[in-house]
PDB file of C-alpha atoms in Angstrom:
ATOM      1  CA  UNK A   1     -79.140  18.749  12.433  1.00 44.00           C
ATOM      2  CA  UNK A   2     -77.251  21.889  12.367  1.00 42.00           C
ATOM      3  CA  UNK A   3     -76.148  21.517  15.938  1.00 47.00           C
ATOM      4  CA  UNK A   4     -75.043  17.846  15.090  1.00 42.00           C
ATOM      5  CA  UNK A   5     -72.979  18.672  12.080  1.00 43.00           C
ATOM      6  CA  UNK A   6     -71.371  21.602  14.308  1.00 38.00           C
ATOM      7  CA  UNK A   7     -70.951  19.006  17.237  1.00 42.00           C
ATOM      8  CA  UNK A   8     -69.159  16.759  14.185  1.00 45.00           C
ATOM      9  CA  UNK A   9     -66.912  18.919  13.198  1.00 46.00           C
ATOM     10  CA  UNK A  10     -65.604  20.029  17.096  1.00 43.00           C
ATOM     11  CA  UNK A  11     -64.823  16.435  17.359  1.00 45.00           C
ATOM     12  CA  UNK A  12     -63.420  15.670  14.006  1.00 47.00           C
ATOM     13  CA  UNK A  13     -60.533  18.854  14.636  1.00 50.00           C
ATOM     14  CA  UNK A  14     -58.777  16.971  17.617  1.00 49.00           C
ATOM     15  CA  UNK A  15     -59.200  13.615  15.383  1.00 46.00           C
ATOM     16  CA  UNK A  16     -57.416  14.956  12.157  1.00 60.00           C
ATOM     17  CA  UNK A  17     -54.508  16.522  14.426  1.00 53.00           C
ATOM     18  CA  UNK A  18     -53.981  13.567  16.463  1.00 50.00           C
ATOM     19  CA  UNK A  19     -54.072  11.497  12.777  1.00 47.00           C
ATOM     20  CA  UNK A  20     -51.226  13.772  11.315  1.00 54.00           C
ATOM     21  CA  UNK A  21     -49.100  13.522  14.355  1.00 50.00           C
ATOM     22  CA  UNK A  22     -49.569  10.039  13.703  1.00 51.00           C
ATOM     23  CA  UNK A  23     -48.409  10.002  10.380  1.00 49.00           C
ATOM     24  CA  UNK A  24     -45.577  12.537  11.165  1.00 51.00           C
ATOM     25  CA  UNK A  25     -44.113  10.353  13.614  1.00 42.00           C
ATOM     26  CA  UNK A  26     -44.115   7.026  11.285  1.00 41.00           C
ATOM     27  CA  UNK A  27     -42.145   9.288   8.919  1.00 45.00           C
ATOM     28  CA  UNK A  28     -40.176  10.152  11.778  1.00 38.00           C
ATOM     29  CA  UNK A  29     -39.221   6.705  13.035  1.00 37.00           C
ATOM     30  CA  UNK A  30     -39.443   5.073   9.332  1.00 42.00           C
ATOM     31  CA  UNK A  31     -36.560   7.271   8.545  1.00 40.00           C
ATOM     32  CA  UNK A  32     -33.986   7.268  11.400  1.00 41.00           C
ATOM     33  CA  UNK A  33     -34.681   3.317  10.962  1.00 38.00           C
ATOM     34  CA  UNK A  34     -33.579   3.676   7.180  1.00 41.00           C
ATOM     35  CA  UNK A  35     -30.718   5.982   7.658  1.00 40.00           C
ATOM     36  CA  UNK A  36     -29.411   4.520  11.048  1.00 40.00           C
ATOM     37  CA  UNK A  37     -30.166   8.423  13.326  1.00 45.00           C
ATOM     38  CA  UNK A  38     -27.922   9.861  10.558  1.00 54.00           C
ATOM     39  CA  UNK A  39     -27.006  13.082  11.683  1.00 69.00           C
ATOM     40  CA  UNK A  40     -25.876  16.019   9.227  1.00 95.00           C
ATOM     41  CA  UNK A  41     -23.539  18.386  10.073  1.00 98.00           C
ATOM     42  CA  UNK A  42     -22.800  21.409   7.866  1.00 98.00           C
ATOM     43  CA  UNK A  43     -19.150  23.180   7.590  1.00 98.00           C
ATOM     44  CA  UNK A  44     -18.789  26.140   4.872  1.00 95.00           C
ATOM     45  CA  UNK A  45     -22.124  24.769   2.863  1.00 96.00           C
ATOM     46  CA  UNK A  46     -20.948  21.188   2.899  1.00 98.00           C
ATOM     47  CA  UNK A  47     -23.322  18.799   4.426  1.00 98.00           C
ATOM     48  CA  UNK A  48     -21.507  15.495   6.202  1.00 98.00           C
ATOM     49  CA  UNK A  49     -23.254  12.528   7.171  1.00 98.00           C
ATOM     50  CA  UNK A  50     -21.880  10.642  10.905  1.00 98.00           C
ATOM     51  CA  UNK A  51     -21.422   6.867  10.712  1.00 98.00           C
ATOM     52  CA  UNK A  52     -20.994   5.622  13.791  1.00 98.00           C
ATOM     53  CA  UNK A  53     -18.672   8.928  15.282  1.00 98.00           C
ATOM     54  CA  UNK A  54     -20.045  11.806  17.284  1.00 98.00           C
ATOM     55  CA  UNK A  55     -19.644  15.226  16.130  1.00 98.00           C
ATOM     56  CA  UNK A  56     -19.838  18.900  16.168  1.00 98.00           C
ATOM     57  CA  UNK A  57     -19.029  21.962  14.331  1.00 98.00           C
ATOM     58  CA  UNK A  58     -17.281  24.299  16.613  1.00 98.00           C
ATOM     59  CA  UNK A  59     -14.169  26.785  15.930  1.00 98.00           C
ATOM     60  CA  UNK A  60     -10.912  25.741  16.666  1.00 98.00           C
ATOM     61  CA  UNK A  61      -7.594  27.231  16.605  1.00 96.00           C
ATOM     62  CA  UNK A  62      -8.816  30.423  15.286  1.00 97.00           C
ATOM     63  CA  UNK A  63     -11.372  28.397  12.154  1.00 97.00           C
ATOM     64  CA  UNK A  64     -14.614  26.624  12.056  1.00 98.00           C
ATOM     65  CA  UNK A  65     -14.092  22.597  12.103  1.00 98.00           C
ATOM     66  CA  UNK A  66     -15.583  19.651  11.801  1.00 98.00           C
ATOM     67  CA  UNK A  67     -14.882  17.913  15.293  1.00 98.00           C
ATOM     68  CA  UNK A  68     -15.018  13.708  15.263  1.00 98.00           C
ATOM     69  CA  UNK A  69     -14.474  10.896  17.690  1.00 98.00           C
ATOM     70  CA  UNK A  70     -15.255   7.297  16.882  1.00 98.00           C
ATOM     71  CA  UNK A  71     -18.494   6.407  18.335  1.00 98.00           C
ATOM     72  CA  UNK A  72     -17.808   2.870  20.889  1.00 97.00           C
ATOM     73  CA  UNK A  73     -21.218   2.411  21.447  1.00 97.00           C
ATOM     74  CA  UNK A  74     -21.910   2.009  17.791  1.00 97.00           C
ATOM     75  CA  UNK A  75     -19.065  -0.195  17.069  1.00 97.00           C
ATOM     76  CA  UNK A  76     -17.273  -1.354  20.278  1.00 96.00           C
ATOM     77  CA  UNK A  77     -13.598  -1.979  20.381  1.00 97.00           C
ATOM     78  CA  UNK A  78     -11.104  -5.037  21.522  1.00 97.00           C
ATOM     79  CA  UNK A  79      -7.958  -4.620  22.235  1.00 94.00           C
ATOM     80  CA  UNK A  80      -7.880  -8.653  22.157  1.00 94.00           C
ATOM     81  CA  UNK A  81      -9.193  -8.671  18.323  1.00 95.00           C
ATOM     82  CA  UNK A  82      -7.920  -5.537  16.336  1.00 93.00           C
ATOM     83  CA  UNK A  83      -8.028  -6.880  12.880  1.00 93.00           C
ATOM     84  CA  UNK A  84     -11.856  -7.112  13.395  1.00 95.00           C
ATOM     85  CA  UNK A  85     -12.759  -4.078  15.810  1.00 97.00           C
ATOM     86  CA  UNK A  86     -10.332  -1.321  14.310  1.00 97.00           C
ATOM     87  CA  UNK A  87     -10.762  -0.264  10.475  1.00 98.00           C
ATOM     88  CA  UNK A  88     -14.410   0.432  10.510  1.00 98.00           C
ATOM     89  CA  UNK A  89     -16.717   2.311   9.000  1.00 98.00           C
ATOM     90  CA  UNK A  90     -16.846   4.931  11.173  1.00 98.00           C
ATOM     91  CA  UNK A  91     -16.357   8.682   9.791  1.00 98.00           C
ATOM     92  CA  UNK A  92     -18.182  11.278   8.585  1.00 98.00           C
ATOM     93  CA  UNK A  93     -19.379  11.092   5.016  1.00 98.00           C
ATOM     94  CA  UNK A  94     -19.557  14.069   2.468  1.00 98.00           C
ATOM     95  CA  UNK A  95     -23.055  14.261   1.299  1.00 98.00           C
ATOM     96  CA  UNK A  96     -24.152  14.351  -2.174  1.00 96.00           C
ATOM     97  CA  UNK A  97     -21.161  13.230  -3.621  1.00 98.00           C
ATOM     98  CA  UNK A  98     -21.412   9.503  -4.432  1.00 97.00           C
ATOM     99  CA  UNK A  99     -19.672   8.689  -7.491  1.00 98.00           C
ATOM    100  CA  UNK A 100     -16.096   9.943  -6.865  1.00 98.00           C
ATOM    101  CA  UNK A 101     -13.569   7.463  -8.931  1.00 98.00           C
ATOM    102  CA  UNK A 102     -10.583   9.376  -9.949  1.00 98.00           C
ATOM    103  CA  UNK A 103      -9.287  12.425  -9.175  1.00 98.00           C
ATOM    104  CA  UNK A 104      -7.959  15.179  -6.353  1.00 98.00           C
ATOM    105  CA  UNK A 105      -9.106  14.882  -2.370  1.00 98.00           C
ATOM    106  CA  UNK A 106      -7.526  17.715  -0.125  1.00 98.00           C
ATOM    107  CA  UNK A 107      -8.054  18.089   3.760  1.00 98.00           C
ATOM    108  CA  UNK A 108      -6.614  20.015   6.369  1.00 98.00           C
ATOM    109  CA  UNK A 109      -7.015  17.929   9.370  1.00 98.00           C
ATOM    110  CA  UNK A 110      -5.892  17.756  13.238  1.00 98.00           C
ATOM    111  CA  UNK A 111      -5.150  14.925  15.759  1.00 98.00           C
ATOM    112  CA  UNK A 112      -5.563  14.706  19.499  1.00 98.00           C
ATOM    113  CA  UNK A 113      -5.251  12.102  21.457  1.00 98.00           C
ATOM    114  CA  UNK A 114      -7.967  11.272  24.004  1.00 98.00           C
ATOM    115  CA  UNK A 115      -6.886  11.824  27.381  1.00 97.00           C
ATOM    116  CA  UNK A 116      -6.973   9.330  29.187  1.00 96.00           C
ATOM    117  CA  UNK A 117      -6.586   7.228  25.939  1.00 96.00           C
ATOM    118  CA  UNK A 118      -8.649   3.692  25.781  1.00 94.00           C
ATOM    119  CA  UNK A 119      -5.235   1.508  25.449  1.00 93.00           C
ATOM    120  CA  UNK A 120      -1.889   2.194  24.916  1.00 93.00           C
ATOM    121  CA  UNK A 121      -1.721   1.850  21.242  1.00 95.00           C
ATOM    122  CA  UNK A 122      -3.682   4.626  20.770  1.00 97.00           C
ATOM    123  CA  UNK A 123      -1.360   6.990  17.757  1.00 98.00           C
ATOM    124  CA  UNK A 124      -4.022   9.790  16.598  1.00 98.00           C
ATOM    125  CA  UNK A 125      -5.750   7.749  13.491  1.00 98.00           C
ATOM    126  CA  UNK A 126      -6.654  10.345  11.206  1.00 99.00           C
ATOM    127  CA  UNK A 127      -7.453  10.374   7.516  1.00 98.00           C
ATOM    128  CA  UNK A 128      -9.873   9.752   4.180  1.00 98.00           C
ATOM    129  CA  UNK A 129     -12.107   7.310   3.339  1.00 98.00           C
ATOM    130  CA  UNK A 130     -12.765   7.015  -0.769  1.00 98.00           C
ATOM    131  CA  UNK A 131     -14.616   5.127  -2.984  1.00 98.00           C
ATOM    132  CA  UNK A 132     -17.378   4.087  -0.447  1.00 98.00           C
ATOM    133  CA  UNK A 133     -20.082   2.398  -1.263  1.00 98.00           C
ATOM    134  CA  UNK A 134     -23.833   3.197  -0.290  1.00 97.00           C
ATOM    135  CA  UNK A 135     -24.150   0.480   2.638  1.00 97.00           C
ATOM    136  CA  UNK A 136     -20.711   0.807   4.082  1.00 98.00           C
ATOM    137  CA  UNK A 137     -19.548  -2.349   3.309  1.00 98.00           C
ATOM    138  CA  UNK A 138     -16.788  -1.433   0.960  1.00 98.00           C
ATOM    139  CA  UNK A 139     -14.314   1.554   0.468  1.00 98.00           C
ATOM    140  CA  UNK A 140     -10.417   1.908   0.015  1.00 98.00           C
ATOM    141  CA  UNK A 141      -8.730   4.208   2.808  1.00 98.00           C
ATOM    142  CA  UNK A 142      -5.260   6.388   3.342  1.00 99.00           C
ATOM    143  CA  UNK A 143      -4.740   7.616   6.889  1.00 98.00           C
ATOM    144  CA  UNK A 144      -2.147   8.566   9.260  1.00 98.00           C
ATOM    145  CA  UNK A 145      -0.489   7.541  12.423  1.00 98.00           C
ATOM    146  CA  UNK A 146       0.882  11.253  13.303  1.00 98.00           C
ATOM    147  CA  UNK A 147       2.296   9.542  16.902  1.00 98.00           C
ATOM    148  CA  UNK A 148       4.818   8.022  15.436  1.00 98.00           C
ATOM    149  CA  UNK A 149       5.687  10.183  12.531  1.00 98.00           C
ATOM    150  CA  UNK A 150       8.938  12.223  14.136  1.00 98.00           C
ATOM    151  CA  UNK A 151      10.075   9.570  16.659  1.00 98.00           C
ATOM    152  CA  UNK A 152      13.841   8.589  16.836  1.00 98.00           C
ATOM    153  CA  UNK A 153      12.518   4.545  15.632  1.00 98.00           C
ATOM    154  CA  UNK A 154      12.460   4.338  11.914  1.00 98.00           C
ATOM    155  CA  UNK A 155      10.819   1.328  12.265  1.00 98.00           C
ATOM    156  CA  UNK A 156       8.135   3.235  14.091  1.00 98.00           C
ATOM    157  CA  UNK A 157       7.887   5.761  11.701  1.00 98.00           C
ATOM    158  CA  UNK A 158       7.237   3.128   8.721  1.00 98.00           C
ATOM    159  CA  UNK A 159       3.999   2.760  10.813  1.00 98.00           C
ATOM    160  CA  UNK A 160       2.522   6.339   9.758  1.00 98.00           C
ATOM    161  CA  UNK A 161       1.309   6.051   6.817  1.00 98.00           C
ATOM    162  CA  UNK A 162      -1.417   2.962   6.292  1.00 98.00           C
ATOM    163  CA  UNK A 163      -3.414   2.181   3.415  1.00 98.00           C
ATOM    164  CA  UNK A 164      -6.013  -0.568   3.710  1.00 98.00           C
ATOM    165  CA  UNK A 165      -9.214  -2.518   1.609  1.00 98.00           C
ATOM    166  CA  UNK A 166     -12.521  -2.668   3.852  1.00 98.00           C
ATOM    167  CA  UNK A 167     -13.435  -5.235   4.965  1.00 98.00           C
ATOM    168  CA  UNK A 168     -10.902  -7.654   3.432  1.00 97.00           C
ATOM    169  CA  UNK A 169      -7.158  -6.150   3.494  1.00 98.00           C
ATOM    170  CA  UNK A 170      -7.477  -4.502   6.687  1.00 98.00           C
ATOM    171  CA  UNK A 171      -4.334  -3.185   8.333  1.00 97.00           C
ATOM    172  CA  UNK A 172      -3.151  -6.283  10.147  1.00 96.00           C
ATOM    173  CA  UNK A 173      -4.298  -8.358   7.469  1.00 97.00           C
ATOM    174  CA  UNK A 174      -1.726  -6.625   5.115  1.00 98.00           C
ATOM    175  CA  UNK A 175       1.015  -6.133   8.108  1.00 97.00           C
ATOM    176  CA  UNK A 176       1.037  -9.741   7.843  1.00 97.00           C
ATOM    177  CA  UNK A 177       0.950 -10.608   3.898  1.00 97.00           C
ATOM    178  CA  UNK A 178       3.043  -7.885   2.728  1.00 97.00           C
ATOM    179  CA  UNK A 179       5.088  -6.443   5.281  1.00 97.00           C
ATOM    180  CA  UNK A 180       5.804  -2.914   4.229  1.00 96.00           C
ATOM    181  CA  UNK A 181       4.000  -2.653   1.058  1.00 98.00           C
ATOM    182  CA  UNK A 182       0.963  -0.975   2.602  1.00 98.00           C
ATOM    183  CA  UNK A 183       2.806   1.418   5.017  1.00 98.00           C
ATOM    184  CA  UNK A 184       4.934   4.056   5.030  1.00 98.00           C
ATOM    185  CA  UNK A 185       6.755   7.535   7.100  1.00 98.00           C
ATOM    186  CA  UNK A 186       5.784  10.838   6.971  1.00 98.00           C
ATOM    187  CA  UNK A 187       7.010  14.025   8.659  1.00 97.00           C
ATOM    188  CA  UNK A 188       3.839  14.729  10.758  1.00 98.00           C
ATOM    189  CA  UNK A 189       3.110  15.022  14.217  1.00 98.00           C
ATOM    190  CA  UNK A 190       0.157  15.091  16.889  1.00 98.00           C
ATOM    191  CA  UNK A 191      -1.573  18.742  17.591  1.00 98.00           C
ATOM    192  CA  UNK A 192      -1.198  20.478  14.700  1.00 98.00           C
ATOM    193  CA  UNK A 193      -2.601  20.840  11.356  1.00 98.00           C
ATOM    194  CA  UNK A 194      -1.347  18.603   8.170  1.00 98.00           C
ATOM    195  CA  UNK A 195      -2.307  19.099   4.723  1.00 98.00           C
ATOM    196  CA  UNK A 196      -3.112  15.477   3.113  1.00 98.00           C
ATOM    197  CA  UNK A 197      -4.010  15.262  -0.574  1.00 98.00           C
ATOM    198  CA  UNK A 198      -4.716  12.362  -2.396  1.00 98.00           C
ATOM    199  CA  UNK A 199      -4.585  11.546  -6.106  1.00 98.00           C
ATOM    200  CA  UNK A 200      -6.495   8.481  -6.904  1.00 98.00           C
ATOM    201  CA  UNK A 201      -6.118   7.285 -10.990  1.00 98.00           C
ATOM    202  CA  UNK A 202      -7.328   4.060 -11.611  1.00 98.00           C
ATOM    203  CA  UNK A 203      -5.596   1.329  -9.350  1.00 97.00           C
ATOM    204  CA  UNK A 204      -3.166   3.930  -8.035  1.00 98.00           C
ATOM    205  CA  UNK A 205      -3.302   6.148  -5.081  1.00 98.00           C
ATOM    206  CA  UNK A 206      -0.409   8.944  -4.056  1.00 98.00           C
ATOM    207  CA  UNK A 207      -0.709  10.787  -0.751  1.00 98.00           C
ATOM    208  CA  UNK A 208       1.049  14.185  -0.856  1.00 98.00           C
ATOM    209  CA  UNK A 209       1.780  15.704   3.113  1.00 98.00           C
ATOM    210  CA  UNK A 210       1.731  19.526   3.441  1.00 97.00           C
ATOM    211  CA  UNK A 211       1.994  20.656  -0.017  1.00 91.00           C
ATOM    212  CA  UNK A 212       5.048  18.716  -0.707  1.00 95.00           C
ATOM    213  CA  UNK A 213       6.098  18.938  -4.346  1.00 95.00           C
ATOM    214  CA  UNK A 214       6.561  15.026  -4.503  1.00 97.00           C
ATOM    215  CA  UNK A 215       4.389  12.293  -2.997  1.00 98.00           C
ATOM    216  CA  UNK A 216       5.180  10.794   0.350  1.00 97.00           C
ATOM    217  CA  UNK A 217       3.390   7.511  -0.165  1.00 98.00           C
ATOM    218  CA  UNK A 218       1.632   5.134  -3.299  1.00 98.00           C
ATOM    219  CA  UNK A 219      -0.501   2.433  -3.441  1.00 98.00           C
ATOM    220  CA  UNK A 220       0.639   0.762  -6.806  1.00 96.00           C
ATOM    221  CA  UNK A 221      -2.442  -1.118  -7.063  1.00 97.00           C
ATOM    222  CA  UNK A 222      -5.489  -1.125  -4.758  1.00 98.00           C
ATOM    223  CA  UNK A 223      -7.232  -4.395  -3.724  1.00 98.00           C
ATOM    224  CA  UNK A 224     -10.536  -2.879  -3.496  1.00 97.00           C
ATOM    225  CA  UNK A 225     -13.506  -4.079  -6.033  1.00 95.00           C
ATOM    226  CA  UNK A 226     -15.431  -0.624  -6.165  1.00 95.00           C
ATOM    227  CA  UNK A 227     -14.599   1.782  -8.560  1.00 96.00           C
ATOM    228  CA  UNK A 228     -16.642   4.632  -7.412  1.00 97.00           C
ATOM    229  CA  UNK A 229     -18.343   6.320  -4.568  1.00 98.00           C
ATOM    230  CA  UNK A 230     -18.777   8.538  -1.617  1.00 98.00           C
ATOM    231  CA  UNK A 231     -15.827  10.622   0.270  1.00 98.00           C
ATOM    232  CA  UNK A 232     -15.837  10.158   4.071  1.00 98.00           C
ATOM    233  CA  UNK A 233     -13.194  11.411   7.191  1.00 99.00           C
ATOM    234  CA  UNK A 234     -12.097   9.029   9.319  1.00 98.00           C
ATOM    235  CA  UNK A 235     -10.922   8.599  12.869  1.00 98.00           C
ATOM    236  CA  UNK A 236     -10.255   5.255  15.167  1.00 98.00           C
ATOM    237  CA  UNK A 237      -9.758   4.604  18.732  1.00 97.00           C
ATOM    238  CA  UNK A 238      -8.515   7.302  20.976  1.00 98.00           C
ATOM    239  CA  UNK A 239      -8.945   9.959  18.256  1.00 98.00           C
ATOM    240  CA  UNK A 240     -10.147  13.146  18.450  1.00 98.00           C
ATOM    241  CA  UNK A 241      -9.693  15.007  14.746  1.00 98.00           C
ATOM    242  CA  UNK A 242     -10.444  18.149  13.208  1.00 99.00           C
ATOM    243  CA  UNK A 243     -11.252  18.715   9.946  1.00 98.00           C
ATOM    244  CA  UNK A 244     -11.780  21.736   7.529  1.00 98.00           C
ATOM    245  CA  UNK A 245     -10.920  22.706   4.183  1.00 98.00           C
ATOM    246  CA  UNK A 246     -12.142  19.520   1.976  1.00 98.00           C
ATOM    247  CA  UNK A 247     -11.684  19.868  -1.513  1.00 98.00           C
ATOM    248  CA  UNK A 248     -12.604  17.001  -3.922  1.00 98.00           C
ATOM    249  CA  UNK A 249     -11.924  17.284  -7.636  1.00 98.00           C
ATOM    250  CA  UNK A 250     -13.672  14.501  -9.753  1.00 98.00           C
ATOM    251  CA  UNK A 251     -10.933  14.144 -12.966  1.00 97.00           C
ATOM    252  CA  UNK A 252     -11.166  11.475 -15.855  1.00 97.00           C
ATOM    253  CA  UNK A 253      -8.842   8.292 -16.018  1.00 97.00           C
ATOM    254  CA  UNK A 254      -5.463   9.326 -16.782  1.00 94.00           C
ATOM    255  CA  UNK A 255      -3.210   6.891 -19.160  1.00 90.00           C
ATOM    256  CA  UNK A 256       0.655   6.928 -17.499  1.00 81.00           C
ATOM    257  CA  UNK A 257       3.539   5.543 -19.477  1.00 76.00           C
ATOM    258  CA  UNK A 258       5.483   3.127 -18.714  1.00 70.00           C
ATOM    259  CA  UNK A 259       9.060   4.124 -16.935  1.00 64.00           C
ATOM    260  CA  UNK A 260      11.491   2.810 -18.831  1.00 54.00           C
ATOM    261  CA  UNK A 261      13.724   2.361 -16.017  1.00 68.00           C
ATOM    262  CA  UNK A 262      12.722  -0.556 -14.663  1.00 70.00           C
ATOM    263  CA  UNK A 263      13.782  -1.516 -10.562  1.00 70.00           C
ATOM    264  CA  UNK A 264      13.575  -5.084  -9.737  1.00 74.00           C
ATOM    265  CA  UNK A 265      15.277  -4.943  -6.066  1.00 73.00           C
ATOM    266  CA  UNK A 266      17.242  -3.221  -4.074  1.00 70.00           C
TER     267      UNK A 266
END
């Protein structure tokens, strides 16, 4: 009996490893399945999430980035069909930070161009995601266009700035209904670093370039429907951005007056 038991217990070892692997491995697969291979990255103890972009943290010029490049083989892109293959969720979200409605987002961040670049329009898309919800199917968005931001077209330049609705006021969506509203210059360029912050109150969103004591750009009234969530840095098609220095500062609803002064047209 004693050498049975003994005999037992030999074979029972190998058994109760090969069961935990087991078990480790459903984990394992169960979640990469539930957060689509989510892969953290970690820049100055702040953790970011990639959706559907590739990324690293390496130094560049001289400071420790966050490096992104939207991923093609996660969402693929058609030059043929823009308003449905650019303007996607892809961009690396700030982790544990989920409920972000109104206040402060700061970010120094840096646009290349891919060389060679995908298609022609390619224009260094760089910029913030806000207000995202949990499954990616809704956030509002300010980003730049840094290609065209010094060139000797002004109607170029009214192409840097863009703000769009995901998934239903997209960027041609809104070139098309309100010509101009939803756009606007800035002085900023390709390779090298630009400070955008954005105050968000309410329905209202100014973007302030490079510490600029007045706003270069406001969205009077947003057209998303979700009041809160998540923070996330975005790039499109051709892009390759840098990112460091996010700051986000959660503030309550601020009531503005009224101006007085009232413009009708111009």
């Amino acid at each position: 009996m004693k050498q049975l038991s003994f005999t037992s217990s030999i074979l029972l070892k190998p058994l109760n490893i090969f069961v935990m692997k087991k078990i480790q491995l459903i984990f394992i697969l169960f979640f990469c399945f539930h957060y689509g291979y989510s892969q953290n990255l970690v820049l100055k103890k702040q953790a970011f999430e990639l959706h559907n972009v590739t990324g690293e943290i390496i130094k560049f010029k001289g400071k420790k980035v966050l490096k992104i490049e939207r991923d093609l083989n996660a969402i693929p892109f058609d030059v043929n069909n823009l308003e449905a293959t650019v303007d996607e969720p892809h961009y690396a979200r700030l982790v544990d930070l989920n409920d972000f409605e109104n206040g402060t987002i700061e970010v120094k961040m840096y646009s290349q161009i891919q060389n060679p670049p995908p298609y022609s329009g390619v224009a260094g898309f760089i910029g913030v995601f806000f207000r995202v919800n949990e499954d990616d199917t809704a956030f509002e968005s300010i980003y730049l266009r840094p290609k065209v931001g010094r060139v000797g077209d002004q109607r170029l330049r009214n192409h840097t700035v863009q703000y769009f609705s995901y998934p239903n006021a997209k960027f041609a969506t809104l070139r098309k209904s309100n010509p101009g509203k939803y756009e606007g210059s800035a002085p900023v360029s390709l390779n090298e670093w630009i400070t955008m912050r954005i105050e968000v109150n309410g329905e209202t969103a100014e973007m302030f370039i490079n510490n600029l004591k007045y706003s270069t750009f406001i969205v009077d009234k947003m057209l998303g429907k979700i009041k809160k969530g998540a923070i996330g840095l975005y790039v499109d098609i051709g892009t390759i951005g840098y990112f460091r220095d996010l700051k986000v500062t959660k503030k309550p609803l601020k009531v503005i007056q009224e101006n007085s002064e009232k413009v009708n047209d111009i």
